[in-house]
mmCIF file of C-alpha atoms in Angstrom:
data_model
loop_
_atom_site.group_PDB
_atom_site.id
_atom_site.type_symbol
_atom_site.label_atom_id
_atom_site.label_comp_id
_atom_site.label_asym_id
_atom_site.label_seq_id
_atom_site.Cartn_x
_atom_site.Cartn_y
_atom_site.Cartn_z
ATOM 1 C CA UNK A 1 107.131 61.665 106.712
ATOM 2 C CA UNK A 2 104.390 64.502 107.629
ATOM 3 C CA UNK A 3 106.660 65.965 110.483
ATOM 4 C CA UNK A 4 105.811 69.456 112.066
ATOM 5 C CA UNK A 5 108.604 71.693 113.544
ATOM 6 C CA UNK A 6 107.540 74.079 116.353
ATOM 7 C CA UNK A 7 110.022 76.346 118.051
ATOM 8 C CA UNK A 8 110.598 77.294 120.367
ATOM 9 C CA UNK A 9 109.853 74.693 122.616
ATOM 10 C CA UNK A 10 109.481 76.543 125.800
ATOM 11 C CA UNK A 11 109.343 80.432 126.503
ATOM 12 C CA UNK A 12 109.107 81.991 129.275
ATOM 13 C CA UNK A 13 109.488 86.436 129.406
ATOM 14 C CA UNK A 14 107.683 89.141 131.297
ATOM 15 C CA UNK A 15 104.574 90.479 131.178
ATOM 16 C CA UNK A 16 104.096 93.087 128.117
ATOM 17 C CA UNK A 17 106.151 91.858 125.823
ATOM 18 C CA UNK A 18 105.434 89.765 122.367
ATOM 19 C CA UNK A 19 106.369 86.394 121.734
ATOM 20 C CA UNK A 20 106.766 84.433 118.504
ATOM 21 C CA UNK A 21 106.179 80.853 117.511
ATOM 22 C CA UNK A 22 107.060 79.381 114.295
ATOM 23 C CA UNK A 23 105.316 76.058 113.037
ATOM 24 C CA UNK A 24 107.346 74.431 109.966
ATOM 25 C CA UNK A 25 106.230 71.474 107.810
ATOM 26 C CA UNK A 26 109.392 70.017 107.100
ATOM 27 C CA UNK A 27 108.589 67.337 104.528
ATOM 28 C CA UNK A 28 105.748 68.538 102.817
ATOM 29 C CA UNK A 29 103.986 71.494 101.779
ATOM 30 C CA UNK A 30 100.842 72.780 103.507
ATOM 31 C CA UNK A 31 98.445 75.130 102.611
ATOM 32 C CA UNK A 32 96.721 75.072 105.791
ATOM 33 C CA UNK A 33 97.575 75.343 109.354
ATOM 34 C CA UNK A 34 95.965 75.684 112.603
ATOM 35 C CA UNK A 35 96.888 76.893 115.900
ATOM 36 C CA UNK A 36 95.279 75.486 119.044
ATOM 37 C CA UNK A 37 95.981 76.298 122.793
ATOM 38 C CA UNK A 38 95.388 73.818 125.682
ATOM 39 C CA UNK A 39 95.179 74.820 128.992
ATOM 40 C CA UNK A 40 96.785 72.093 131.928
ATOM 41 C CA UNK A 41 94.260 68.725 131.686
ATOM 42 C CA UNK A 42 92.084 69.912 129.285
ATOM 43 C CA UNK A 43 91.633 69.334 125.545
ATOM 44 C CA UNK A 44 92.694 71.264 122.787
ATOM 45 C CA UNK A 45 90.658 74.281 121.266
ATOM 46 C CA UNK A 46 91.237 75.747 117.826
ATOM 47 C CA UNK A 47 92.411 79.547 117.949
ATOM 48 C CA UNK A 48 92.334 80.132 114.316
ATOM 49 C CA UNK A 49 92.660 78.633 110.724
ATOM 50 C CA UNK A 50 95.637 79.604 109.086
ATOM 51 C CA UNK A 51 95.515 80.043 105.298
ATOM 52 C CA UNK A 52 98.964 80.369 102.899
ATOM 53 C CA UNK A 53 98.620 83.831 101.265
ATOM 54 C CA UNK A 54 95.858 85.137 102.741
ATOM 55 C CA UNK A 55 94.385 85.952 106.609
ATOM 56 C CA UNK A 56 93.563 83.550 109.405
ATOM 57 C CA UNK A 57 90.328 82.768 110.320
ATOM 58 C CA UNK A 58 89.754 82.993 113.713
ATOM 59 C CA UNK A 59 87.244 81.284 116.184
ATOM 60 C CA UNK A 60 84.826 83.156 118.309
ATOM 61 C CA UNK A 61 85.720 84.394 121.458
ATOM 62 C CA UNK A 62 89.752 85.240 119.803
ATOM 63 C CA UNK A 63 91.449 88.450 120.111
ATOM 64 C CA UNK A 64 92.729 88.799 116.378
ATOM 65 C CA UNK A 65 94.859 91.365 117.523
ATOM 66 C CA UNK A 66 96.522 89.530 120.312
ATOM 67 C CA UNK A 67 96.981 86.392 118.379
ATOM 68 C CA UNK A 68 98.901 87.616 115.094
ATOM 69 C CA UNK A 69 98.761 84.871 113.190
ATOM 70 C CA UNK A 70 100.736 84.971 109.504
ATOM 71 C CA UNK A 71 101.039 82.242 106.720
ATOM 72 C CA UNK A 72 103.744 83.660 104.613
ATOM 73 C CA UNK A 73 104.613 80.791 102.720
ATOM 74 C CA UNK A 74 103.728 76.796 102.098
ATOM 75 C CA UNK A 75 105.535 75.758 104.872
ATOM 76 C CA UNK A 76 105.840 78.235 107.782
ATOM 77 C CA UNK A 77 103.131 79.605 109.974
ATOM 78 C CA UNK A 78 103.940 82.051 112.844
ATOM 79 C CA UNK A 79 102.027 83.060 115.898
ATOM 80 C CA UNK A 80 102.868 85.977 117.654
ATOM 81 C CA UNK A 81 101.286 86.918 121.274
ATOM 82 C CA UNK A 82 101.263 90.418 121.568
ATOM 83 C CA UNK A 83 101.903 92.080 124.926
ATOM 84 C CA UNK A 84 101.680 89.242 126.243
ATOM 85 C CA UNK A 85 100.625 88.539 129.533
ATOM 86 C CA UNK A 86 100.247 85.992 132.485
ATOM 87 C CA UNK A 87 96.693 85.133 131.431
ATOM 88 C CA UNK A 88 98.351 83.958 128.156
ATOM 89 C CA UNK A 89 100.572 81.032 129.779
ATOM 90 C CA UNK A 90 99.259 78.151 127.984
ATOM 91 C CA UNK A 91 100.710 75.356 125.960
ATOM 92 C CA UNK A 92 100.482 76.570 122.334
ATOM 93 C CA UNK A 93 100.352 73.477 119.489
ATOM 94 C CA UNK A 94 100.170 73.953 115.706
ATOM 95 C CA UNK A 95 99.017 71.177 112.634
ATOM 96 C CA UNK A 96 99.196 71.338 109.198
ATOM 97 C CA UNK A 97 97.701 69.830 106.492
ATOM 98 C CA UNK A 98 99.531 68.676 103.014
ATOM 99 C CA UNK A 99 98.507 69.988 99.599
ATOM 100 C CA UNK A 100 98.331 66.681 98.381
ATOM 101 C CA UNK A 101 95.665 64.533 98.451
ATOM 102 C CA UNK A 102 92.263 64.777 99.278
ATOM 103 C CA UNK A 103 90.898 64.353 102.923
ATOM 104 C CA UNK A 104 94.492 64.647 103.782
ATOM 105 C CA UNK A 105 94.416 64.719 107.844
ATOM 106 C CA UNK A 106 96.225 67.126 110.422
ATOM 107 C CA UNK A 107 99.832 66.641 111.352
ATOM 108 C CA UNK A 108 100.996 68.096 115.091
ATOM 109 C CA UNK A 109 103.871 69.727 116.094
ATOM 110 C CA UNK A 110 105.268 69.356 119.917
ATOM 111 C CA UNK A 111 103.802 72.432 121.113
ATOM 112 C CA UNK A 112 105.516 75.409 122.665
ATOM 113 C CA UNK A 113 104.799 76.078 126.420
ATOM 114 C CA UNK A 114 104.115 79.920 127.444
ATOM 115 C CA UNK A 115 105.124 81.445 130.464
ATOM 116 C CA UNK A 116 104.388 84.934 131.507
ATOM 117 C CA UNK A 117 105.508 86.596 134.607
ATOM 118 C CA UNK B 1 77.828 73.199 116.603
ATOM 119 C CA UNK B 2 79.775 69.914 116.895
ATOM 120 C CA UNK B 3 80.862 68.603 119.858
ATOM 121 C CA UNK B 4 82.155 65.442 121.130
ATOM 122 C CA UNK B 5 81.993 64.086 124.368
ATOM 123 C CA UNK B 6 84.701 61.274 126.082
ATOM 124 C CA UNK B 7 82.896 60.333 129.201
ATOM 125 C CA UNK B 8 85.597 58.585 131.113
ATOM 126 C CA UNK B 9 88.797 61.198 132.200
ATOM 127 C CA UNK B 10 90.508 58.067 133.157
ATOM 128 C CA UNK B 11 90.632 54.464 132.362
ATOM 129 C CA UNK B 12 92.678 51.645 133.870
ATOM 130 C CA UNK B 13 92.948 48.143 132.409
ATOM 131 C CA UNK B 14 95.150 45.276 133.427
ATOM 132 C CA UNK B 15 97.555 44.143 130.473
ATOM 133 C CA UNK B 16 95.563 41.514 127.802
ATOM 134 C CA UNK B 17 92.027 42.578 129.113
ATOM 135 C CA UNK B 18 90.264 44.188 126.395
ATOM 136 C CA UNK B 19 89.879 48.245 126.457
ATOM 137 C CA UNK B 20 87.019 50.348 125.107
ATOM 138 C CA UNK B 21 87.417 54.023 124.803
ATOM 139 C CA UNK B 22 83.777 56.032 124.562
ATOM 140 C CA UNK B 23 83.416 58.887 122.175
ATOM 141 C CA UNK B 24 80.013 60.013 121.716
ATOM 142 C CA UNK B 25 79.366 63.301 119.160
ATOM 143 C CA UNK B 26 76.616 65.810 117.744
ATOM 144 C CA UNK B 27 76.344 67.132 114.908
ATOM 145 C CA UNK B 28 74.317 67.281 112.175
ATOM 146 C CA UNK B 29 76.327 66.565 109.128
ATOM 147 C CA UNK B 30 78.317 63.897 107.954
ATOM 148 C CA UNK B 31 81.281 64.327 109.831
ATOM 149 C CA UNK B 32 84.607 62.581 109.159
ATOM 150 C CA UNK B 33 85.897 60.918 112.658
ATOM 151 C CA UNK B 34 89.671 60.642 114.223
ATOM 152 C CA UNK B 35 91.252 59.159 117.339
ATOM 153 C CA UNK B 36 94.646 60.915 117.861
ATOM 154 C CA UNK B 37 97.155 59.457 120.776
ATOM 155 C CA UNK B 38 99.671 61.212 122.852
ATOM 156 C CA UNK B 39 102.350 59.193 124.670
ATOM 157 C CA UNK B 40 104.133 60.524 127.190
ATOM 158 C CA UNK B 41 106.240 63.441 126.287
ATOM 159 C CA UNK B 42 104.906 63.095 122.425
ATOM 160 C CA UNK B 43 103.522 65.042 120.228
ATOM 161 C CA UNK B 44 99.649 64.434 119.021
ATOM 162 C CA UNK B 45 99.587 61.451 116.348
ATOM 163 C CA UNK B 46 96.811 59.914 113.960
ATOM 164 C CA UNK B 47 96.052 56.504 115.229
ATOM 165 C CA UNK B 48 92.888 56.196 113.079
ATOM 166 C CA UNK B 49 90.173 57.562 110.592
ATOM 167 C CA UNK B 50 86.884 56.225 110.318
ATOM 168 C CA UNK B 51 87.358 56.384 106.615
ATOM 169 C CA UNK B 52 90.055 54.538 106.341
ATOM 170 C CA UNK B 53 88.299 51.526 108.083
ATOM 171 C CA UNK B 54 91.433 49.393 109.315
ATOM 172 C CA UNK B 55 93.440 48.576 112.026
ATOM 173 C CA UNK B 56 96.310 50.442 113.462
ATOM 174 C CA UNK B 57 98.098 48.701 116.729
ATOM 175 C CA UNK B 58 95.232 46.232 117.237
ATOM 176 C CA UNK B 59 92.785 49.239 117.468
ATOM 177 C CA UNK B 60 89.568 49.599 115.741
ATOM 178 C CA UNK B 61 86.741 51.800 115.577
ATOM 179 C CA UNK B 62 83.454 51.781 113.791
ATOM 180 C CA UNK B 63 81.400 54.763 113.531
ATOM 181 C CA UNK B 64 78.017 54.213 114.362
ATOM 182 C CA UNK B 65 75.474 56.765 112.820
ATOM 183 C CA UNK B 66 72.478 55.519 115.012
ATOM 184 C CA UNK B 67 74.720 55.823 118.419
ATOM 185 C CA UNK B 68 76.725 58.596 116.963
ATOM 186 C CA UNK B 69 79.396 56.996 118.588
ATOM 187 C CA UNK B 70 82.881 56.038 117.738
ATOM 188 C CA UNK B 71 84.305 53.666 120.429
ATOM 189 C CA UNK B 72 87.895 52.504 120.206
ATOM 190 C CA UNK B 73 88.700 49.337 120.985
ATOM 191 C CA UNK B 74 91.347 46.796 121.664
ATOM 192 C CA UNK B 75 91.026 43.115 122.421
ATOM 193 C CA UNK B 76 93.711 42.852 124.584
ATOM 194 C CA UNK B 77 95.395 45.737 125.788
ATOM 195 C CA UNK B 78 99.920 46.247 126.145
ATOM 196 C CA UNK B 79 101.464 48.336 128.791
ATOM 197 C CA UNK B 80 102.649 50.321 125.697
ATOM 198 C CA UNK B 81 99.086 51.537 124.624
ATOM 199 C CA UNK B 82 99.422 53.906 127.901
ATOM 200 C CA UNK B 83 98.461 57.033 127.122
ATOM 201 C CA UNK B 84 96.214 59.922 125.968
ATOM 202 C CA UNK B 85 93.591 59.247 123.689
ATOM 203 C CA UNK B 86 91.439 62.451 121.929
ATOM 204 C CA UNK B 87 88.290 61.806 119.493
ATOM 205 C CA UNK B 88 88.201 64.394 117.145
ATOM 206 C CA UNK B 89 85.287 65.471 114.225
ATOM 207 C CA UNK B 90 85.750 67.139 111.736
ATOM 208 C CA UNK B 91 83.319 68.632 109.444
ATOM 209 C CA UNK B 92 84.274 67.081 106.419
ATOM 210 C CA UNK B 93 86.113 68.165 103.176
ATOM 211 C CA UNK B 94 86.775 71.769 102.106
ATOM 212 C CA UNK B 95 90.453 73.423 102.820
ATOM 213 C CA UNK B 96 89.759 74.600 105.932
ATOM 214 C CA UNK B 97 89.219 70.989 107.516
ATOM 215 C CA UNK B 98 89.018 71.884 111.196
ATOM 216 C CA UNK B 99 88.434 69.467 113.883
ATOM 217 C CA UNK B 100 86.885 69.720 117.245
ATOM 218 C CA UNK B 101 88.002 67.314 120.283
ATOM 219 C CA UNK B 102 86.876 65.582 123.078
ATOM 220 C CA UNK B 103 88.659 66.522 126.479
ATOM 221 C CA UNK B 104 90.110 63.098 126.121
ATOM 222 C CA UNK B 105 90.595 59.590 128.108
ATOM 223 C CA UNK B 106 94.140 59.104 129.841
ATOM 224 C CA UNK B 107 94.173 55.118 129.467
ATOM 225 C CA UNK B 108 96.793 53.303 131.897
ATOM 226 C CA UNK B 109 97.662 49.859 131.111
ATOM 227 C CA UNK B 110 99.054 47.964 134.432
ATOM 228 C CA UNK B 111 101.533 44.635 134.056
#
């Protein structure tokens, strides 16, 4: 159980254009997901806090309005990299929590790798 | 702000020795600890909560407040606990829930 869908897996397009990744929780229902990015060999850092039904949260230092992040529903997130450009090849990874339960932890999907040219 | 700190980028144990990965972390709270694993060409998983207090794979860790550590451990290491290993803290209850994580230990486990 607690499996996380990302997609696509890899992208690769040209500079300028926007790119969207979906995050899915297949086999429960989450009312919050996150979206990190990790850069090659290093750890992950949280981009934002996504929230069903209402507006991410972002973390310092992250371009709201190059990271559209939107939580339409209970189990889909989507990220979408605006213009997008080479400085934004990075391996993209999403988590979501369940509704039930208390203290329930973070479940990640396989990531989606960026590519810009 | 939080942070937590994995000293060792690397570690390399023969199989059956015992393995000990180092997480060290600030903050000022009571924060709720993780490790999370990644094998090769995996995706992130749970391997354990200091809450939870038990033993997943042979692995244990006890959070120690004085230290503010949270050490993994194994008493005898498999070839098959290769991998990454990530601490992670997280703040503690609310919905938000977020966690913050160590750069991580790659641990190799030679026959």
């Amino acid at each position: 159980g607690a499996v996380v869908s990302q997609h696509p897996s890899w992208v690769i397009c040209k500079s300028g254009t926007s790119v969207k990744i979906e995050c899915r929780s297949l086999d429960f229902q989450a009312t919050t997901m996150f979206w990190y990015r990790q850069f090659p060999k290093q750890s992950l850092m949280l981009m934002a806090t996504s929230n069903e039904g209402s507006k991410a949260t972002y973390e310092q230092g992250v371009e709201k309005d190059k990271f559209l992040i939107n939580h339409a529903s209970l189990t889909l997130s989507t990220l979408t990299v605006t213009s997008a450009h080479p400085e934004d090849s990075s391996f993209y990874i999403c988590s979501a929590r369940s509704v039930r339960g208390y203290n329930q932890p973070q479940h990640f999907g396989d990531g989606t790798r960026l590519s810009i040219l | 702000a939080q942070r937590v700190t994995q000293p060792e980028k690397l570690l390399s144990v023969f199989k059956g020795a015992p393995v000990e990965l180092k997480c060290n972390y600030s903050y000022s709270g009571s924060p709720e600890l993780f490790w999370y694993v990644q094998y090769s060409r995996q995706r992130l998983q749970l391997l354990l909560r200091h809450i939870s207090r038990e033993s997943i794979k042979g692995f244990t860790a006890d959070l120690n407040k004085g230290e503010t550590s949270f050490h993994l451990k194994k008493p005898f290491a498999q070839e098959e606990d290769s991998a990454m290993y990530y601490c992670a803290l997280s703040e503690g209850g609310g919905s938000n829930y977020k966690l913050t994580f160590g750069k991580g230990t790659l641990l190799t486990v030679n026959p």
